[in-house]
C-alpha cells in the first residue's frame, strides 16, 4: 500500500504553523557512520557557502520563529556555523546544534565547546549505545572513547549538570525498532553515571530511515522488503498529529526547502517550491502540501519517531521487533545478556 493513500485517502495531512527551522549545512563529516541517512563522510562535497549562509542568516533574523537547529554532516566542519551562532544568539534565538561529539575532540574544532557555552546553545549529541562495542561498530573504531571524553568536558562546563541542555540520541544498530524511550533513558542515565560519571538531560530515540547508507545495508543483507513490511505493519495513525514535517522546515546547503531532513537526503524538495529558496519564501503564509514516501513509515511506526524523539509519549510500550534475516546486530538484544537495557 502506498503511504500517500494510507495517509491521505480520506483527508490531506496539512502543514501547521512552522515553529522550527532546521538548517543542514552539508554532508561533510569526520565520520562515516553505517546508518547515516545523509551519507555523510570526510569526502562530502555538498557544503554551504558564504553567499547562501548570509542570505539564510538575514532571513532567520527577520523571522519571529525562535527555534533554529543546525545539522549536517558534522555542522562544525562548515565555516559558517560560527557566524550563525554568534549572530542568531545576539538576536535572542534559541539555537540547537546536532553534533557527533568526536569532532569536538579535534584541535581544530574544540573551540566550539566554549562557543556553545557562551551562547547557551543546546547540544543534541549522538551516542547510539552506552556500550563501546555497539557504538564503534556503527560509528567507527574509537568513537565511543572520544565521545565519552567530550561528554565529560561538556559536563564540566555545565552541560547536563548546570543549566546548559545536553540531549543524547540513540538509534538501533540493526534492522529493528528503537527500545522504549523512557526506559532506555533510565538505562543510559544509570550506566553513564555509574561507569563514567556522565550526566545528560534527555534521551532521544530515532528509528533508522530506510534511505541512503542504511538502505544500502538493508539491500546488501537482502532484508529491505522485510524492514519496510515491519514498519508498515506497525504504522500508528496516532502519530500523524505530531509528525515533524507538519511544523518543521528543513533548509539544505543551497537554500532549497524540504519537508524534513529525510526528504532532504533523498533530494525531495517541497512541492510547488522546488525552485524557490528559503530567503524568498513568506513563512507566515507558508503551508504547502507535504510530500510523503514509503520511508515515512519510519516516523509513524509504534510511538512514532522524529529528530526529537517519540511522537506519542502515553502510548503502549514500544514493540521491539527485529527484522527477519540478515547479519545485522541488535544492541538491545545483546545488552539484555548483561542488563535490562
Short mmCIF file of C-alpha atoms in Angstrom, two decimals:
data_model
loop_
_atom_site.label_atom_id
_atom_site.label_comp_id
_atom_site.label_asym_id
_atom_site.label_seq_id
_atom_site.Cartn_x
_atom_site.Cartn_y
_atom_site.Cartn_z
CA UNK A 1 0.00 0.00 0.00
CA UNK A 2 1.38 3.41 -0.91
CA UNK A 3 1.92 5.66 2.06
CA UNK A 4 0.27 8.58 0.27
CA UNK A 5 -3.03 6.69 0.02
CA UNK A 6 -2.72 5.41 3.57
CA UNK A 7 -2.17 8.88 5.00
CA UNK A 8 -4.32 10.91 2.66
CA UNK A 9 -7.06 8.63 1.40
CA UNK A 10 -9.77 10.49 3.33
CA UNK A 11 -8.14 13.82 4.09
CA UNK A 12 -4.83 15.53 3.39
CA UNK A 13 -2.26 15.98 6.13
CA UNK A 14 -1.87 19.74 6.41
CA UNK A 15 1.23 21.59 7.44
CA UNK A 16 0.81 23.53 10.68
CA UNK A 17 2.47 26.80 11.63
CA UNK A 18 6.25 26.47 11.28
CA UNK A 19 7.94 26.70 14.68
CA UNK A 20 11.36 25.18 13.91
CA UNK A 21 13.85 25.87 11.12
CA UNK A 22 16.42 23.12 10.64
CA UNK A 23 19.47 24.11 8.60
CA UNK A 24 21.53 21.30 7.07
CA UNK A 25 24.98 22.73 6.43
CA UNK A 26 26.10 19.88 4.21
CA UNK A 27 27.32 16.30 4.02
CA UNK A 28 30.92 16.72 5.17
CA UNK A 29 31.69 14.80 8.35
CA UNK A 30 34.72 13.46 10.16
CA UNK A 31 32.93 10.09 10.50
CA UNK A 32 31.38 7.62 8.06
CA UNK A 33 28.55 6.01 10.02
CA UNK A 34 26.84 2.87 8.80
CA UNK A 35 23.31 4.17 9.36
CA UNK A 36 23.72 7.75 8.05
CA UNK A 37 20.69 8.88 6.04
CA UNK A 38 22.67 11.81 4.64
CA UNK A 39 25.53 9.57 3.53
CA UNK A 40 27.99 11.99 5.14
CA UNK A 41 31.75 11.41 5.20
CA UNK A 42 35.08 13.29 5.15
CA UNK A 43 34.71 13.35 1.36
CA UNK A 44 31.37 15.18 1.48
CA UNK A 45 31.28 17.96 -1.12
CA UNK A 46 27.80 19.46 -0.66
CA UNK A 47 28.55 22.18 1.85
CA UNK A 48 27.04 25.60 2.42
CA UNK A 49 29.00 28.54 1.03
CA UNK A 50 29.12 32.07 2.39
CA UNK A 51 26.58 33.53 -0.06
CA UNK A 52 23.83 31.10 0.93
CA UNK A 53 24.74 31.37 4.61
CA UNK A 54 24.43 35.16 4.58
CA UNK A 55 21.06 35.07 2.82
CA UNK A 56 19.75 32.41 5.20
CA UNK A 57 21.04 34.33 8.22
CA UNK A 58 19.33 37.55 7.15
CA UNK A 59 16.06 35.65 6.68
CA UNK A 60 16.31 33.95 10.07
CA UNK A 61 16.98 37.21 11.87
CA UNK A 62 13.84 38.72 10.37
CA UNK A 63 11.55 35.84 11.35
CA UNK A 64 9.52 35.54 14.55
CA UNK A 65 10.49 31.86 14.77
CA UNK A 66 12.85 31.40 17.73
CA UNK A 67 13.94 27.77 17.34
CA UNK A 68 16.83 27.30 14.92
CA UNK A 69 18.66 23.98 14.60
CA UNK A 70 21.85 23.08 12.74
CA UNK A 71 22.74 19.66 11.45
CA UNK A 72 24.86 18.00 8.78
CA UNK A 73 27.17 16.07 8.27
CA UNK A 74 29.10 17.47 11.15
CA UNK A 75 27.89 21.09 11.24
CA UNK A 76 31.12 22.17 12.95
CA UNK A 77 33.03 21.42 9.75
CA UNK A 78 31.20 24.20 7.93
CA UNK A 79 32.95 27.58 8.39
CA UNK A 80 29.62 29.43 8.55
CA UNK A 81 28.41 27.81 11.78
CA UNK A 82 30.33 30.26 13.97
CA UNK A 83 28.71 33.24 12.26
CA UNK A 84 25.25 31.68 12.56
CA UNK A 85 25.67 31.04 16.28
CA UNK A 86 27.01 34.47 17.19
CA UNK A 87 24.54 36.47 15.12
CA UNK A 88 21.45 34.41 15.98
CA UNK A 89 22.33 34.35 19.66
CA UNK A 90 22.64 38.14 19.64
CA UNK A 91 19.10 38.27 18.23
CA UNK A 92 17.70 36.14 21.02
CA UNK A 93 17.16 32.98 19.01
CA UNK A 94 17.17 29.54 20.66
CA UNK A 95 19.94 27.61 18.93
CA UNK A 96 20.46 23.85 18.79
CA UNK A 97 23.41 22.05 17.23
CA UNK A 98 23.32 18.34 16.45
CA UNK A 99 26.87 17.08 16.96
CA UNK A 100 28.62 13.72 16.63
CA UNK A 101 30.84 14.67 19.63
CA UNK A 102 34.10 13.35 18.16
CA UNK A 103 34.60 16.45 16.02
CA UNK A 104 34.84 18.41 19.29
CA UNK A 105 37.81 16.25 20.28
CA UNK A 106 39.95 17.66 17.47
CA UNK A 107 42.30 20.60 17.96
CA UNK A 108 40.80 22.48 15.01
CA UNK A 109 37.20 22.34 16.21
CA UNK A 110 37.39 22.01 20.00
CA UNK A 111 36.77 25.78 20.31
CA UNK A 112 33.11 25.10 19.58
CA UNK A 113 32.67 23.75 23.10
CA UNK A 114 33.28 27.18 24.58
CA UNK A 115 31.36 28.91 21.80
CA UNK A 116 28.36 26.73 22.60
CA UNK A 117 28.60 27.57 26.29
CA UNK A 118 28.95 31.31 25.69
CA UNK A 119 25.84 31.38 23.50
CA UNK A 120 23.70 28.94 25.51
CA UNK A 121 23.49 26.54 22.55
CA UNK A 122 21.52 23.37 23.18
CA UNK A 123 23.50 20.29 22.19
CA UNK A 124 21.92 17.15 20.75
CA UNK A 125 24.70 14.57 20.65
CA UNK A 126 24.84 11.15 19.00
CA UNK A 127 25.59 8.20 21.25
CA UNK A 128 23.82 5.11 19.86
CA UNK A 129 24.78 2.88 22.78
CA UNK A 130 26.30 3.02 26.25
CA UNK A 131 28.42 0.06 25.19
CA UNK A 132 31.65 0.69 23.35
CA UNK A 133 31.28 -2.34 21.08
CA UNK A 134 27.99 -1.29 19.55
CA UNK A 135 28.83 2.39 19.21
CA UNK A 136 32.12 1.62 17.47
CA UNK A 137 30.53 -0.92 15.12
CA UNK A 138 28.05 1.67 13.94
CA UNK A 139 30.15 4.85 14.02
CA UNK A 140 33.78 3.74 13.72
CA UNK A 141 36.60 2.41 15.88
CA UNK A 142 37.50 4.69 18.79
CA UNK A 143 34.31 6.79 18.54
CA UNK A 144 32.93 5.67 21.89
CA UNK A 145 36.03 6.62 23.89
CA UNK A 146 36.27 10.01 22.19
CA UNK A 147 32.57 10.63 22.79
CA UNK A 148 32.91 9.85 26.49
CA UNK A 149 35.87 12.23 26.74
CA UNK A 150 33.90 15.07 25.13
CA UNK A 151 30.81 14.38 27.25
CA UNK A 152 32.93 14.71 30.40
CA UNK A 153 34.25 18.05 29.17
CA UNK A 154 30.73 19.23 28.43
CA UNK A 155 29.61 18.20 31.92
CA UNK A 156 32.50 20.14 33.43
CA UNK A 157 31.33 23.42 31.85
CA UNK A 158 27.68 22.93 32.77
CA UNK A 159 26.11 20.86 30.01
CA UNK A 160 23.74 18.34 31.56
CA UNK A 161 24.79 19.49 35.01
CA UNK A 162 24.25 23.24 35.49
CA UNK A 163 21.51 24.52 33.23
CA UNK A 164 23.01 24.01 29.77
CA UNK A 165 20.96 21.49 27.80
CA UNK A 166 22.55 18.26 26.62
CA UNK A 167 20.41 15.56 24.98
CA UNK A 168 21.72 12.26 23.65
CA UNK A 169 20.49 10.35 20.59
CA UNK A 170 20.05 6.59 20.30
CA UNK A 171 19.27 4.74 17.10
CA UNK A 172 19.24 0.96 16.64
CA UNK A 173 22.34 -0.71 15.30
CA UNK A 174 20.43 -3.10 13.07
CA UNK A 175 17.07 -3.63 11.38
CA UNK A 176 14.86 -3.20 14.44
CA UNK A 177 12.83 -0.56 16.23
CA UNK A 178 14.39 1.57 18.96
CA UNK A 179 13.81 0.37 22.51
CA UNK A 180 11.12 2.17 24.51
CA UNK A 181 12.42 5.70 25.03
CA UNK A 182 11.60 6.31 28.71
CA UNK A 183 13.07 3.03 29.97
CA UNK A 184 16.11 3.32 27.73
CA UNK A 185 16.73 6.84 29.01
CA UNK A 186 16.86 5.47 32.56
CA UNK A 187 19.35 2.84 31.48
CA UNK A 188 21.53 5.44 29.75
CA UNK A 189 21.44 7.65 32.85
CA UNK A 190 22.34 4.79 35.15
CA UNK A 191 25.08 3.29 33.00
CA UNK A 192 26.75 6.57 32.04
CA UNK A 193 26.68 7.88 35.60
CA UNK A 194 27.94 4.70 37.24
CA UNK A 195 30.56 3.83 34.63
CA UNK A 196 31.79 7.26 33.53
CA UNK A 197 30.32 9.91 35.85
CA UNK A 198 28.41 11.44 32.93
CA UNK A 199 25.09 13.29 33.15
CA UNK A 200 22.69 14.48 30.45
CA UNK A 201 19.17 15.89 30.25
CA UNK A 202 17.13 13.66 27.93
CA UNK A 203 17.47 10.72 25.56
CA UNK A 204 16.06 10.86 22.04
CA UNK A 205 15.34 7.58 20.25
CA UNK A 206 15.15 7.65 16.45
CA UNK A 207 14.14 4.87 14.09
CA UNK A 208 16.53 4.31 11.21
CA UNK A 209 15.05 5.69 8.00
CA UNK A 210 15.49 3.31 5.04
CA UNK A 211 17.40 5.78 2.87
CA UNK A 212 20.98 6.14 1.65
CA UNK A 213 23.56 4.26 3.73
CA UNK A 214 21.09 2.37 5.93
CA UNK A 215 19.07 1.37 2.87
CA UNK A 216 22.30 0.13 1.28
CA UNK A 217 22.87 -2.07 4.34
CA UNK A 218 19.33 -3.47 4.13
CA UNK A 219 19.75 -4.19 0.43
CA UNK A 220 23.11 -5.94 0.95
CA UNK A 221 21.59 -8.15 3.61
CA UNK A 222 18.52 -8.89 1.49
CA UNK A 223 16.14 -7.55 4.15
CA UNK A 224 14.96 -4.24 2.71
CA UNK A 225 11.49 -5.63 1.95
CA UNK A 226 11.25 -7.22 5.37
CA UNK A 227 12.23 -3.98 7.09
CA UNK A 228 9.67 -2.00 5.13
CA UNK A 229 6.98 -4.56 5.92
CA UNK A 230 7.86 -4.33 9.60
CA UNK A 231 7.49 -0.54 9.53
CA UNK A 232 4.20 -0.68 7.62
CA UNK A 233 2.67 -3.39 9.83
CA UNK A 234 3.34 -1.25 12.88
CA UNK A 235 2.03 2.02 11.44
CA UNK A 236 0.27 4.03 14.15
CA UNK A 237 -2.21 6.62 12.88
CA UNK A 238 -1.99 8.36 16.26
CA UNK A 239 1.46 9.65 15.32
CA UNK A 240 0.19 11.76 12.42
CA UNK A 241 -0.88 14.69 14.59
CA UNK A 242 2.72 15.24 15.74
CA UNK A 243 4.74 14.40 12.63
CA UNK A 244 7.76 16.70 12.50
CA UNK A 245 7.13 17.57 8.84
CA UNK A 246 3.96 19.38 9.91
CA UNK A 247 5.78 22.08 11.88
CA UNK A 248 9.46 21.86 10.86
CA UNK A 249 11.04 23.39 7.76
CA UNK A 250 14.29 21.86 6.51
CA UNK A 251 16.73 24.00 4.52
CA UNK A 252 19.61 22.47 2.60
CA UNK A 253 23.10 23.80 1.93
CA UNK A 254 21.92 25.75 -1.13
CA UNK A 255 18.80 27.17 0.50
CA UNK A 256 16.31 24.74 -1.06
CA UNK A 257 13.26 23.75 1.00
CA UNK A 258 12.34 20.27 2.23
CA UNK A 259 9.66 18.82 4.48
CA UNK A 260 12.25 17.09 6.67
CA UNK A 261 15.90 16.02 6.74
CA UNK A 262 14.99 12.60 5.28
CA UNK A 263 13.33 14.16 2.24
CA UNK A 264 16.36 16.43 2.01
CA UNK A 265 18.62 13.38 1.93
CA UNK A 266 16.54 11.98 -0.94
CA UNK A 267 16.57 15.27 -2.84
CA UNK A 268 12.80 15.72 -2.49
CA UNK A 269 12.03 19.44 -2.37
CA UNK A 270 8.75 20.88 -1.14
CA UNK A 271 6.03 20.59 -3.74
CA UNK A 272 5.47 23.74 -5.82
CA UNK A 273 8.54 25.35 -4.20
CA UNK A 274 11.19 23.28 -5.96
CA UNK A 275 12.99 26.29 -7.44
CA UNK A 276 12.34 28.80 -4.65
CA UNK A 277 14.96 29.48 -2.00
CA UNK A 278 14.33 29.88 1.72
CA UNK A 279 15.09 33.60 1.70
CA UNK A 280 12.36 34.24 -0.90
CA UNK A 281 9.50 32.50 0.95
CA UNK A 282 6.79 34.16 3.02
CA UNK A 283 6.99 31.84 6.02
CA UNK A 284 3.93 33.40 7.66
CA UNK A 285 1.74 32.15 4.81
CA UNK A 286 3.71 29.01 4.04
CA UNK A 287 1.53 25.88 4.18
CA UNK A 288 2.37 23.75 1.15
CA UNK A 289 1.38 20.14 0.61
CA UNK A 290 3.65 17.65 2.37
CA UNK A 291 5.35 15.05 0.19
CA UNK A 292 5.30 11.52 1.62
CA UNK A 293 7.06 8.30 0.60
CA UNK A 294 7.41 4.78 1.97
CA UNK A 295 10.40 5.87 4.07
CA UNK A 296 7.96 7.95 6.14
CA UNK A 297 6.75 4.78 7.85
CA UNK A 298 9.90 5.03 9.98
CA UNK A 299 8.31 8.10 11.57
CA UNK A 300 4.82 6.61 12.04
CA UNK A 301 5.54 3.13 13.42
CA UNK A 302 4.87 2.33 17.08
CA UNK A 303 5.17 5.51 19.17
CA UNK A 304 6.49 7.42 16.20
CA UNK A 305 9.91 8.88 15.55
CA UNK A 306 11.35 12.31 14.87
CA UNK A 307 14.54 14.31 15.21
CA UNK A 308 13.40 14.99 18.77
CA UNK A 309 12.24 11.53 19.76
CA UNK A 310 8.94 9.68 20.00
CA UNK A 311 5.68 11.34 18.99
CA UNK A 312 3.27 9.65 21.42
CA UNK A 313 4.54 9.54 24.99
CA UNK A 314 1.49 7.94 26.61
CA UNK A 315 1.17 5.08 24.13
CA UNK A 316 1.58 1.42 24.97
CA UNK A 317 5.10 0.07 25.32
CA UNK A 318 7.12 0.04 22.12
CA UNK A 319 7.36 -3.25 20.27
CA UNK A 320 10.97 -4.35 19.91
CA UNK A 321 10.68 -6.39 16.73
CA UNK A 322 13.81 -7.35 14.90
CA UNK A 323 13.66 -7.67 11.14
CA UNK A 324 13.92 -11.17 9.73
CA UNK A 325 17.19 -12.43 8.28
CA UNK A 326 20.44 -10.56 7.67
CA UNK A 327 23.64 -10.42 9.65
CA UNK A 328 22.70 -7.19 11.38
CA UNK A 329 23.27 -6.70 15.08
CA UNK A 330 20.77 -5.51 17.65
CA UNK A 331 22.25 -3.59 20.56
CA UNK A 332 19.28 -4.19 22.84
CA UNK A 333 19.17 -7.97 22.45
CA UNK A 334 22.91 -8.20 23.03
CA UNK A 335 22.78 -5.92 26.04
CA UNK A 336 19.93 -7.93 27.54
CA UNK A 337 22.52 -10.57 28.36
CA UNK A 338 24.17 -8.01 30.64
CA UNK A 339 21.27 -5.90 31.96
CA UNK A 340 17.68 -4.95 31.22
CA UNK A 341 18.90 -2.46 28.57
#
